Short mmCIF file of N, CA and C and ligand atoms in Angstrom, two decimals:
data_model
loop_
_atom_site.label_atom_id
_atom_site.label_comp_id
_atom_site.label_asym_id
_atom_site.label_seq_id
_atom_site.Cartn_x
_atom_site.Cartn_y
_atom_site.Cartn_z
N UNK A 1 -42.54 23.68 -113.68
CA UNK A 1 -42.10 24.91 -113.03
C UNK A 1 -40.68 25.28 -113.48
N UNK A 2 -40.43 26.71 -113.76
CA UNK A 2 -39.16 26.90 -114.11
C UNK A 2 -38.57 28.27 -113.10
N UNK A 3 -37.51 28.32 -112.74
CA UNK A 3 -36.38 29.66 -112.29
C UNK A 3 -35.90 30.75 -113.04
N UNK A 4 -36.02 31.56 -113.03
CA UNK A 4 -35.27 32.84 -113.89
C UNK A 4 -34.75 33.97 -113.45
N UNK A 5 -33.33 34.22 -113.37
CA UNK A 5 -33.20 35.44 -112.82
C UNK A 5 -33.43 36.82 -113.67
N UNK A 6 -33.97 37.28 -112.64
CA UNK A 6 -34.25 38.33 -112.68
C UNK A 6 -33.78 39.71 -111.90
N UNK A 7 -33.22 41.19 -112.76
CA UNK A 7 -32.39 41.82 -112.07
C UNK A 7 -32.67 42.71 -112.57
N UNK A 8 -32.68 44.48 -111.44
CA UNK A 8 -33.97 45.46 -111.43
C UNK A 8 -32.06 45.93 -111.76
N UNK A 9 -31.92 46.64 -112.90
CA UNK A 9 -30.29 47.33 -113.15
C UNK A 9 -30.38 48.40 -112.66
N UNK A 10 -29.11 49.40 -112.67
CA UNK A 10 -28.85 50.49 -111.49
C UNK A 10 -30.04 51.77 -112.11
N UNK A 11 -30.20 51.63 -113.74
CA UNK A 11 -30.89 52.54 -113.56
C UNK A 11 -32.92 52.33 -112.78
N UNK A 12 -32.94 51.24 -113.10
CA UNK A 12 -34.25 51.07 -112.45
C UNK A 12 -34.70 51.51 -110.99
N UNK A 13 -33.62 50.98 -109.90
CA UNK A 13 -33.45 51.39 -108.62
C UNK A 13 -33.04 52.99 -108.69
N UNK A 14 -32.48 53.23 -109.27
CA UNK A 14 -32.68 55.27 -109.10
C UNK A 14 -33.91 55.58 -109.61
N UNK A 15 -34.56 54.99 -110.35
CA UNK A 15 -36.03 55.69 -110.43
C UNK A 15 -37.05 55.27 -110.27
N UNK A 16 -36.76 54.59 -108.96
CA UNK A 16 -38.16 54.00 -108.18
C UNK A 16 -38.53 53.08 -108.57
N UNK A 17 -38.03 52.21 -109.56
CA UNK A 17 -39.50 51.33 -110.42
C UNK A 17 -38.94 49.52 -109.62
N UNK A 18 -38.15 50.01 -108.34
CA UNK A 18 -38.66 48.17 -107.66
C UNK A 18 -39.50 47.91 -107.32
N UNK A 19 -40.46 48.88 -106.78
CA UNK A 19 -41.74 48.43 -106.57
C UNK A 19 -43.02 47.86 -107.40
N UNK A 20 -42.47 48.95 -108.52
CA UNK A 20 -43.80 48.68 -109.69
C UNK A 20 -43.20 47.46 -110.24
N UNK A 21 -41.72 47.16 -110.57
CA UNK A 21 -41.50 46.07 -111.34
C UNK A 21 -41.77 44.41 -110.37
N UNK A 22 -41.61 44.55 -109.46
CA UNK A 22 -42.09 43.28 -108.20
C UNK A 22 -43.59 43.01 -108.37
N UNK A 23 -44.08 44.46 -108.75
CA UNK A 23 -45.79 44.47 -108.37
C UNK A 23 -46.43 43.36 -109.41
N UNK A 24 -45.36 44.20 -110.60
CA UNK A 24 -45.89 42.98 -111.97
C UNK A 24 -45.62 41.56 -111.82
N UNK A 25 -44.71 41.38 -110.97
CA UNK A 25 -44.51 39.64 -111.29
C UNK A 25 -45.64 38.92 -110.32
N UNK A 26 -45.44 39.78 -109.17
CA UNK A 26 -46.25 38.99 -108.00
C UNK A 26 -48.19 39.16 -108.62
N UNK A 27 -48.54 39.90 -109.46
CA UNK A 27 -49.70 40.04 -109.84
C UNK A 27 -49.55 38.90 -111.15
N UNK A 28 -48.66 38.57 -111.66
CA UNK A 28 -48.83 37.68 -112.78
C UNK A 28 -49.24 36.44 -112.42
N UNK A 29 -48.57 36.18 -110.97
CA UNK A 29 -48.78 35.00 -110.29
C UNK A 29 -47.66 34.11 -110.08
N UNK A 30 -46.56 35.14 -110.48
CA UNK A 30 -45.17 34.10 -110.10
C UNK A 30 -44.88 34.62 -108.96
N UNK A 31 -44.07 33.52 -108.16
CA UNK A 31 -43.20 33.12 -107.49
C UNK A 31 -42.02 33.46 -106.38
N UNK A 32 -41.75 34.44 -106.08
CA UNK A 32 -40.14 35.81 -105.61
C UNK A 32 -39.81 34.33 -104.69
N UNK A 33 -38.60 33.53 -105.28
CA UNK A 33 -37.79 32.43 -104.53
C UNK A 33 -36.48 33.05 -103.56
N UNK A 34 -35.65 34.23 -104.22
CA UNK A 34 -34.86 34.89 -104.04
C UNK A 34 -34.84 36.19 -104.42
N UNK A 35 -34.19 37.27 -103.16
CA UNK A 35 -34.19 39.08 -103.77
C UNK A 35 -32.81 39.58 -102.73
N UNK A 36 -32.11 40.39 -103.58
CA UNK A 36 -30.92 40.66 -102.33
C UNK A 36 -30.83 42.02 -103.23
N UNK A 37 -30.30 43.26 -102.23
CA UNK A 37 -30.06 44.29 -103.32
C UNK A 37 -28.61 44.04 -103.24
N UNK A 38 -27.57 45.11 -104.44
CA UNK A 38 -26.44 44.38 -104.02
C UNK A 38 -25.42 45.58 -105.27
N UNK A 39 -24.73 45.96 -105.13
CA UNK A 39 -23.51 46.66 -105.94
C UNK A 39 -22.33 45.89 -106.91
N UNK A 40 -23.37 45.12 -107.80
CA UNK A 40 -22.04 44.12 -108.36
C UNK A 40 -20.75 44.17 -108.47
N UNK A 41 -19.94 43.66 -108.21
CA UNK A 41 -18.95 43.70 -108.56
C UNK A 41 -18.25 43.58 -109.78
N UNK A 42 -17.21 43.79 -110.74
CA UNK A 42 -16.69 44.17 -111.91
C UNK A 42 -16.80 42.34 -112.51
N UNK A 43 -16.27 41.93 -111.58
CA UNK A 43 -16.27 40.20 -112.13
C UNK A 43 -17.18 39.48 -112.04
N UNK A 44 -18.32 39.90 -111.34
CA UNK A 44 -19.40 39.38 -111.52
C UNK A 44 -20.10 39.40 -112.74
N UNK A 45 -20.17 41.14 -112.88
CA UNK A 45 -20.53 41.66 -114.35
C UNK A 45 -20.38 41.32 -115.35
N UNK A 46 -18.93 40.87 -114.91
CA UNK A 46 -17.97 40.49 -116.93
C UNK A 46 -19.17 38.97 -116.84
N UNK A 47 -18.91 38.16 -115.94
CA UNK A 47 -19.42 36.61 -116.01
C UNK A 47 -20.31 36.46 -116.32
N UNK A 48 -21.61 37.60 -115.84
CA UNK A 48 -23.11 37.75 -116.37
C UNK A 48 -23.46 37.95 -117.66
N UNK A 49 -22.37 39.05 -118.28
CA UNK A 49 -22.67 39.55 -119.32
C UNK A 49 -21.21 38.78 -120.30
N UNK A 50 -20.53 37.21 -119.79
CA UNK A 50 -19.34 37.17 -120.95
C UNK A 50 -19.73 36.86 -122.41
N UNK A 51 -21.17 36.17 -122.65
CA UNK A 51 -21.60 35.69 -123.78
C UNK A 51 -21.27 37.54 -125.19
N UNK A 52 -21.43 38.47 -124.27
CA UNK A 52 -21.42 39.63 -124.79
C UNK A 52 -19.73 40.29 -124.94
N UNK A 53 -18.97 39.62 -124.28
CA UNK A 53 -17.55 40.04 -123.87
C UNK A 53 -16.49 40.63 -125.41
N UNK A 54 -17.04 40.15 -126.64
CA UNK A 54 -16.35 40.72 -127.91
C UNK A 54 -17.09 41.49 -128.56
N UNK A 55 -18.44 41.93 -127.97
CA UNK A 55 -19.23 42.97 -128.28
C UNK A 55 -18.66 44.67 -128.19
N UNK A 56 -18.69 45.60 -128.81
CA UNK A 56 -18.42 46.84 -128.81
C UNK A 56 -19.13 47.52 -127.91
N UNK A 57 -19.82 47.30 -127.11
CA UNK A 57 -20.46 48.05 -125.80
C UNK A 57 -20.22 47.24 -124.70
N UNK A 58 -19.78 46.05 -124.64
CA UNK A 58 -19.08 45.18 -123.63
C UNK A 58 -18.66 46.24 -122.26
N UNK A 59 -17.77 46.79 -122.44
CA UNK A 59 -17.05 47.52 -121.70
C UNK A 59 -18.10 48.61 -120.76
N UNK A 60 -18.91 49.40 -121.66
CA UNK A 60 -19.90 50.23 -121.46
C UNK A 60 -20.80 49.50 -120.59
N UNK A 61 -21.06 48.42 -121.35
CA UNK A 61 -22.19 47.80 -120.54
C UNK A 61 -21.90 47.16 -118.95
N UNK A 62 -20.54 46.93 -118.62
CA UNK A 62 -19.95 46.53 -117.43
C UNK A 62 -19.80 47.51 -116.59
N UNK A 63 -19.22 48.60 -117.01
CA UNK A 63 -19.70 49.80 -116.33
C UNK A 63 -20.78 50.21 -115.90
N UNK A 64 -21.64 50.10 -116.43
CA UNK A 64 -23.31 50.31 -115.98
C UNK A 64 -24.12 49.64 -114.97
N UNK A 65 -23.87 48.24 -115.31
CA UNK A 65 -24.19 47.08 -114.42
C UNK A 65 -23.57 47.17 -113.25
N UNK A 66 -22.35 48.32 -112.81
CA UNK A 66 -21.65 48.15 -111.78
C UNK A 66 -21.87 49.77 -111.34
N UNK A 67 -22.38 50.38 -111.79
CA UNK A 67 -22.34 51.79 -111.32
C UNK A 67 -23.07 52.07 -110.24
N UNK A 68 -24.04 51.07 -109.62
CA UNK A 68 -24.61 51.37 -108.76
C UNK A 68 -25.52 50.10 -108.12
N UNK A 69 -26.45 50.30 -106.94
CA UNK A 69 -26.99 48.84 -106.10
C UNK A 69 -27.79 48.44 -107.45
N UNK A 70 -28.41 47.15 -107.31
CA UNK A 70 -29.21 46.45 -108.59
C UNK A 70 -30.17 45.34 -107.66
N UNK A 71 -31.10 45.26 -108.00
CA UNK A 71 -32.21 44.62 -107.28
C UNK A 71 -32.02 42.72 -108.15
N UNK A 72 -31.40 42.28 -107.43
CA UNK A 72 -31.22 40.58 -107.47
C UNK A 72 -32.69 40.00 -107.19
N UNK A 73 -33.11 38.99 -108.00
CA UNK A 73 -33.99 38.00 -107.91
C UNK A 73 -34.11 36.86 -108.28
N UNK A 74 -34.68 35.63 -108.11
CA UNK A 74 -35.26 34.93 -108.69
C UNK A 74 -36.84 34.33 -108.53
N UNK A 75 -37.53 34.19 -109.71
CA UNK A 75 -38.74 34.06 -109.94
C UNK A 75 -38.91 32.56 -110.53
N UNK A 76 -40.41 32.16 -109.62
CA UNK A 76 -40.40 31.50 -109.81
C UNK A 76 -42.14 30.72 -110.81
N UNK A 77 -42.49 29.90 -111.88
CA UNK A 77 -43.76 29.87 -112.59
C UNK A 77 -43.26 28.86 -113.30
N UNK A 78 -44.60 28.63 -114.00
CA UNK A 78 -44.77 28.25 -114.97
C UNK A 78 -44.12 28.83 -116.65
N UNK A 79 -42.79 28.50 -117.11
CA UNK A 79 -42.38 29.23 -118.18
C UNK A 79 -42.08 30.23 -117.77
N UNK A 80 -41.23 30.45 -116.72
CA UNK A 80 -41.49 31.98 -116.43
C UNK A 80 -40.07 32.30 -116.91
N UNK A 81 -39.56 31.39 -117.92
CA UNK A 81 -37.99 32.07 -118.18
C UNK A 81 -38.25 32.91 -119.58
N UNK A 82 -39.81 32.61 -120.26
CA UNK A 82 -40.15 33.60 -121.55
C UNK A 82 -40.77 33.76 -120.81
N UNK A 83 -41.98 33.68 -120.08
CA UNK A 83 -42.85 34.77 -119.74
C UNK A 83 -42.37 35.61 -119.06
N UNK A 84 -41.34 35.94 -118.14
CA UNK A 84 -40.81 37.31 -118.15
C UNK A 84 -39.79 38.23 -118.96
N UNK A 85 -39.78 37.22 -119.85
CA UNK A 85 -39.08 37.89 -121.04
C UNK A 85 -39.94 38.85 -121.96
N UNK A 86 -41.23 38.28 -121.94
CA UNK A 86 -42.44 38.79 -122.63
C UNK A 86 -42.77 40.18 -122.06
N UNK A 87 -42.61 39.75 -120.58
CA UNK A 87 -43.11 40.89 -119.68
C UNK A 87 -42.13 42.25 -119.84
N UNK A 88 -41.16 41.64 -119.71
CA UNK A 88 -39.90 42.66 -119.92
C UNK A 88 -39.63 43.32 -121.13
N UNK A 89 -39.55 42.82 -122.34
CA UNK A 89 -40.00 43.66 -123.27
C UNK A 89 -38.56 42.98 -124.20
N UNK A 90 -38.74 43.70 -125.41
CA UNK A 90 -37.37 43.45 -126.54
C UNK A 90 -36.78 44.80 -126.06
N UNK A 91 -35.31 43.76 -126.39
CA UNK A 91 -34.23 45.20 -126.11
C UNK A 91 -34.02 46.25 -126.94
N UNK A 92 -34.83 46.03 -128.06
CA UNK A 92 -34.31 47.95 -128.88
C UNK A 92 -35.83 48.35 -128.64
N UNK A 93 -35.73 49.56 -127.87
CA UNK A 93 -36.48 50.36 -127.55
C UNK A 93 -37.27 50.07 -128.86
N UNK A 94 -37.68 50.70 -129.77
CA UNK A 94 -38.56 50.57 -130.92
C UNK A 94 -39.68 49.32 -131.02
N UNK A 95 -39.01 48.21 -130.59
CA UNK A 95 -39.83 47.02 -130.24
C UNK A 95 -40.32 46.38 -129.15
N UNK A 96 -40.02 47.69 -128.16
CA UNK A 96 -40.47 46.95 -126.68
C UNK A 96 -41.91 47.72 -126.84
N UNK A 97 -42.90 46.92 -126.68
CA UNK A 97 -44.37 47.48 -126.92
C UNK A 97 -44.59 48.02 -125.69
N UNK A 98 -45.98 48.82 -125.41
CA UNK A 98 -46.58 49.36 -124.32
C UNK A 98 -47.11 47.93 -123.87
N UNK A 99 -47.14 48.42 -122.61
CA UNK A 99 -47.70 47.09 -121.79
C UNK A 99 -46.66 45.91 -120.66
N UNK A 100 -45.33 46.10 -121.55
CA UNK A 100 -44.08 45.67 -121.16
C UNK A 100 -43.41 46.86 -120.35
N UNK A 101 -42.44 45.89 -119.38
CA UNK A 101 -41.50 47.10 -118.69
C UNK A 101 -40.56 48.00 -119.36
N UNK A 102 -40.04 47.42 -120.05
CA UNK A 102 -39.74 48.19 -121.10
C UNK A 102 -40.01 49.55 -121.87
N UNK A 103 -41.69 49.03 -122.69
CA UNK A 103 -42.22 49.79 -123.14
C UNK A 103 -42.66 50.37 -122.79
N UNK A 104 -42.81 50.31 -121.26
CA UNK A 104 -43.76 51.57 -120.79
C UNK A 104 -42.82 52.82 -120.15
N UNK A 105 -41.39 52.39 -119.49
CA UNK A 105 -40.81 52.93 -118.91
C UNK A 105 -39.11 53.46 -119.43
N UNK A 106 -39.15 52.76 -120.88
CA UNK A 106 -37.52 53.63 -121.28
C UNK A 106 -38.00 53.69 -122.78
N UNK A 107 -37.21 54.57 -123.49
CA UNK A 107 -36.58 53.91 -124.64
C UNK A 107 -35.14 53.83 -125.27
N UNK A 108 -34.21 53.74 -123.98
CA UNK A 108 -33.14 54.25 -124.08
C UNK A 108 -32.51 52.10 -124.36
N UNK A 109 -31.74 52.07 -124.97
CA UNK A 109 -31.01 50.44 -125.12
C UNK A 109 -30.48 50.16 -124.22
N UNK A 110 -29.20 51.40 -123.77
CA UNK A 110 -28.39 50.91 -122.33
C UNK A 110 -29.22 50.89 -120.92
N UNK A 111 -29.90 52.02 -120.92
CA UNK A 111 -30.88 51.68 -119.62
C UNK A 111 -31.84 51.91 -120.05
N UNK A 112 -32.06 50.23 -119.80
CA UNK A 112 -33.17 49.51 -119.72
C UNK A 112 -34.20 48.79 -118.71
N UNK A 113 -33.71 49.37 -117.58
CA UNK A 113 -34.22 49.51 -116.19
C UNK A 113 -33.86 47.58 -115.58
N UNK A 114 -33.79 46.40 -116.47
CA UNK A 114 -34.40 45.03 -116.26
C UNK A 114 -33.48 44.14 -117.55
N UNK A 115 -33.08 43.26 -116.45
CA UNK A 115 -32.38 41.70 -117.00
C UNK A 115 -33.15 40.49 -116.98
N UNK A 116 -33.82 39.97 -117.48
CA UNK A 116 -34.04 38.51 -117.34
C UNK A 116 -33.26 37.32 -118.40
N UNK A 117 -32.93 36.33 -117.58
CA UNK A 117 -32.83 35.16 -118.52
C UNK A 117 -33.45 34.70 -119.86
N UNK A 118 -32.14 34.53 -120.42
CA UNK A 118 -33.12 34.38 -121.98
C UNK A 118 -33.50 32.92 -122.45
N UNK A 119 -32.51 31.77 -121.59
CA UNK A 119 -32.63 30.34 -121.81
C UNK A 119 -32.75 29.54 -120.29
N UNK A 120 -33.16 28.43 -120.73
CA UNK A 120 -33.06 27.44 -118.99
C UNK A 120 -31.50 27.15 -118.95
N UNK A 121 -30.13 26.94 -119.88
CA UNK A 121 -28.87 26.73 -119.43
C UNK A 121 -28.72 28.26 -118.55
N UNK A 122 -28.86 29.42 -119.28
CA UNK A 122 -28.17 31.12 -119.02
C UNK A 122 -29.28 31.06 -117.57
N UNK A 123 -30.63 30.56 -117.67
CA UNK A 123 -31.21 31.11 -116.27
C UNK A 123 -30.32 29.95 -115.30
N UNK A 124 -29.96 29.00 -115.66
CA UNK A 124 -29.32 28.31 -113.99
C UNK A 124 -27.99 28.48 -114.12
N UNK A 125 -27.28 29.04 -114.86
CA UNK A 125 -25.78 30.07 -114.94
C UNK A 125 -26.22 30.83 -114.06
N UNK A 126 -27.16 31.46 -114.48
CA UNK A 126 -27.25 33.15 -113.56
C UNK A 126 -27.48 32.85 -112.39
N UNK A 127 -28.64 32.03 -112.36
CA UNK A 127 -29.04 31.98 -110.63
C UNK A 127 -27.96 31.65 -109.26
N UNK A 128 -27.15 30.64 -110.33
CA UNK A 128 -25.84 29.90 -110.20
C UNK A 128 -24.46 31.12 -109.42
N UNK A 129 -24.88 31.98 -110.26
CA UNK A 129 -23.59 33.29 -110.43
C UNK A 129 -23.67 34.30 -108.98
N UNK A 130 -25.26 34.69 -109.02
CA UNK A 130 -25.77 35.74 -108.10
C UNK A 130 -26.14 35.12 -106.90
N UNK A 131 -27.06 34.02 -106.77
CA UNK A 131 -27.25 33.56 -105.40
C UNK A 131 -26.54 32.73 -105.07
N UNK A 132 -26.59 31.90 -103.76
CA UNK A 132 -26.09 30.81 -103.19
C UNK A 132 -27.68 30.31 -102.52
N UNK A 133 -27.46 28.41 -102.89
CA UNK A 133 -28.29 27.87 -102.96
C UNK A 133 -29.38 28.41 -101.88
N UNK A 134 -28.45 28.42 -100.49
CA UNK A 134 -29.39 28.64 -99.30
C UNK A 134 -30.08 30.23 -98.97
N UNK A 135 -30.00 31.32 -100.17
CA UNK A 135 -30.67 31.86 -100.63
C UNK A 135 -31.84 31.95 -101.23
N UNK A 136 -31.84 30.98 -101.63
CA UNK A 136 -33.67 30.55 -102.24
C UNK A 136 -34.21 30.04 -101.52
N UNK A 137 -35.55 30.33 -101.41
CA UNK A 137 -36.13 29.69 -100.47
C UNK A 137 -37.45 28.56 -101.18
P1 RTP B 201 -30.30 41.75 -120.78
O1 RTP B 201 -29.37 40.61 -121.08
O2 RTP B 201 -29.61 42.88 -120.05
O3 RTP B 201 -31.53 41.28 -120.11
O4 RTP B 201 -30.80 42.39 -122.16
P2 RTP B 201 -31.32 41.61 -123.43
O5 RTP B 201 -31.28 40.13 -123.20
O6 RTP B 201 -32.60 42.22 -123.82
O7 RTP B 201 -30.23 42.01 -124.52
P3 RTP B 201 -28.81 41.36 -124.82
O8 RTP B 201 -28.75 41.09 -126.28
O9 RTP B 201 -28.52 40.23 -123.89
O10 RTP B 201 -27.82 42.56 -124.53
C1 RTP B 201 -27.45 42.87 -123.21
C2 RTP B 201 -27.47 44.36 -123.03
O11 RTP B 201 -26.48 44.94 -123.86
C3 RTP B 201 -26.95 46.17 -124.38
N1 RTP B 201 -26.90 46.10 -125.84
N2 RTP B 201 -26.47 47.05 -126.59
N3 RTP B 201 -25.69 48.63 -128.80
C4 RTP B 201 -26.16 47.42 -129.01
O12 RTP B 201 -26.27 46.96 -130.12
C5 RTP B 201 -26.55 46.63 -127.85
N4 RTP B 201 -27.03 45.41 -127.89
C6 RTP B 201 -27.25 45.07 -126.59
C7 RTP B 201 -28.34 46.40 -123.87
O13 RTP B 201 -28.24 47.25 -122.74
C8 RTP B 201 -28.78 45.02 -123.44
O14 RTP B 201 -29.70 45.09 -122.37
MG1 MG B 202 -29.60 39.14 -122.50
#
């Protein structure tokens, strides 16, 4: 069994899609351990996203992540730190296929409606970052 966070970004929650994006995990057969909605804060952001911090959209991208509430989770399966990576789609629009959240619902890079963990160190960073233990259930 593995943990992965998972996080619905500001643009997803303005256009409705927490429901459809919950619908997919809980129909895959994983897990909802933890969900909080929540308005990140600027230092949270930088910490989530520091692996990205000398990147040229760094800045952009902290802004975004903070512009508005964001749907907090963690999920819980079998592999579920690629299998919702799978689910979620590749990040340049062009390669997020139909079928994925992604692909079905943007093709924009910055909003991209969805965050998941890309490794088991970055998913128990994250889970680490956003919840507190007695949050999971
Ligand atoms: P995320 O971390 O948000 O789940 O996205 P990801 O793993 O698919 O992509 P990642 O490489 O971690 O990049 C984080 C976010 O930064 C923006 N980005 N822009 N302009 C660019 O070249 C570029 N590369 C990445 C995207 O919004 C991506 O979700
Ligand atoms: Mg990433």
């Amino acid at each position: 069994m593995e943990r992965t966070y998972i996080m619905v970004k500001p643009d997803g929650v303005q256009r409705r899609l927490v429901g459809e994006i919950i619908r997919r995990f809980e129909n895959r057969g994983l897990k909802l351990v933890g969900l909080k909605q929540l308005v990140p804060s600027r230092a949270t952001a930088e910490a989530h996203y520091a692996v990205h911090a000398e990147r040229p959209f760094f800045g952009e991208l902290v802004d975004f992540v903070t512009s508005g509430p964001v749907v907090a989770m963690v999920w819980e399966g079998p592999d579920a730190i690629q299998l919702c990576r799978n689910m979620i789609g590749a990040t340049k629009p062009v390669n997020a296929t139909s079928g994925t959240i992604r692909g079905d619902y943007t093709c924009d890079m910055m909003l991209n409606l969805i965050h998941g963990s890309d490794a088991p160190e970055t998913a128990a960073d994250e889970i680490a970052l956003w919840f507190k233990p007695e949050e999971l259930l």
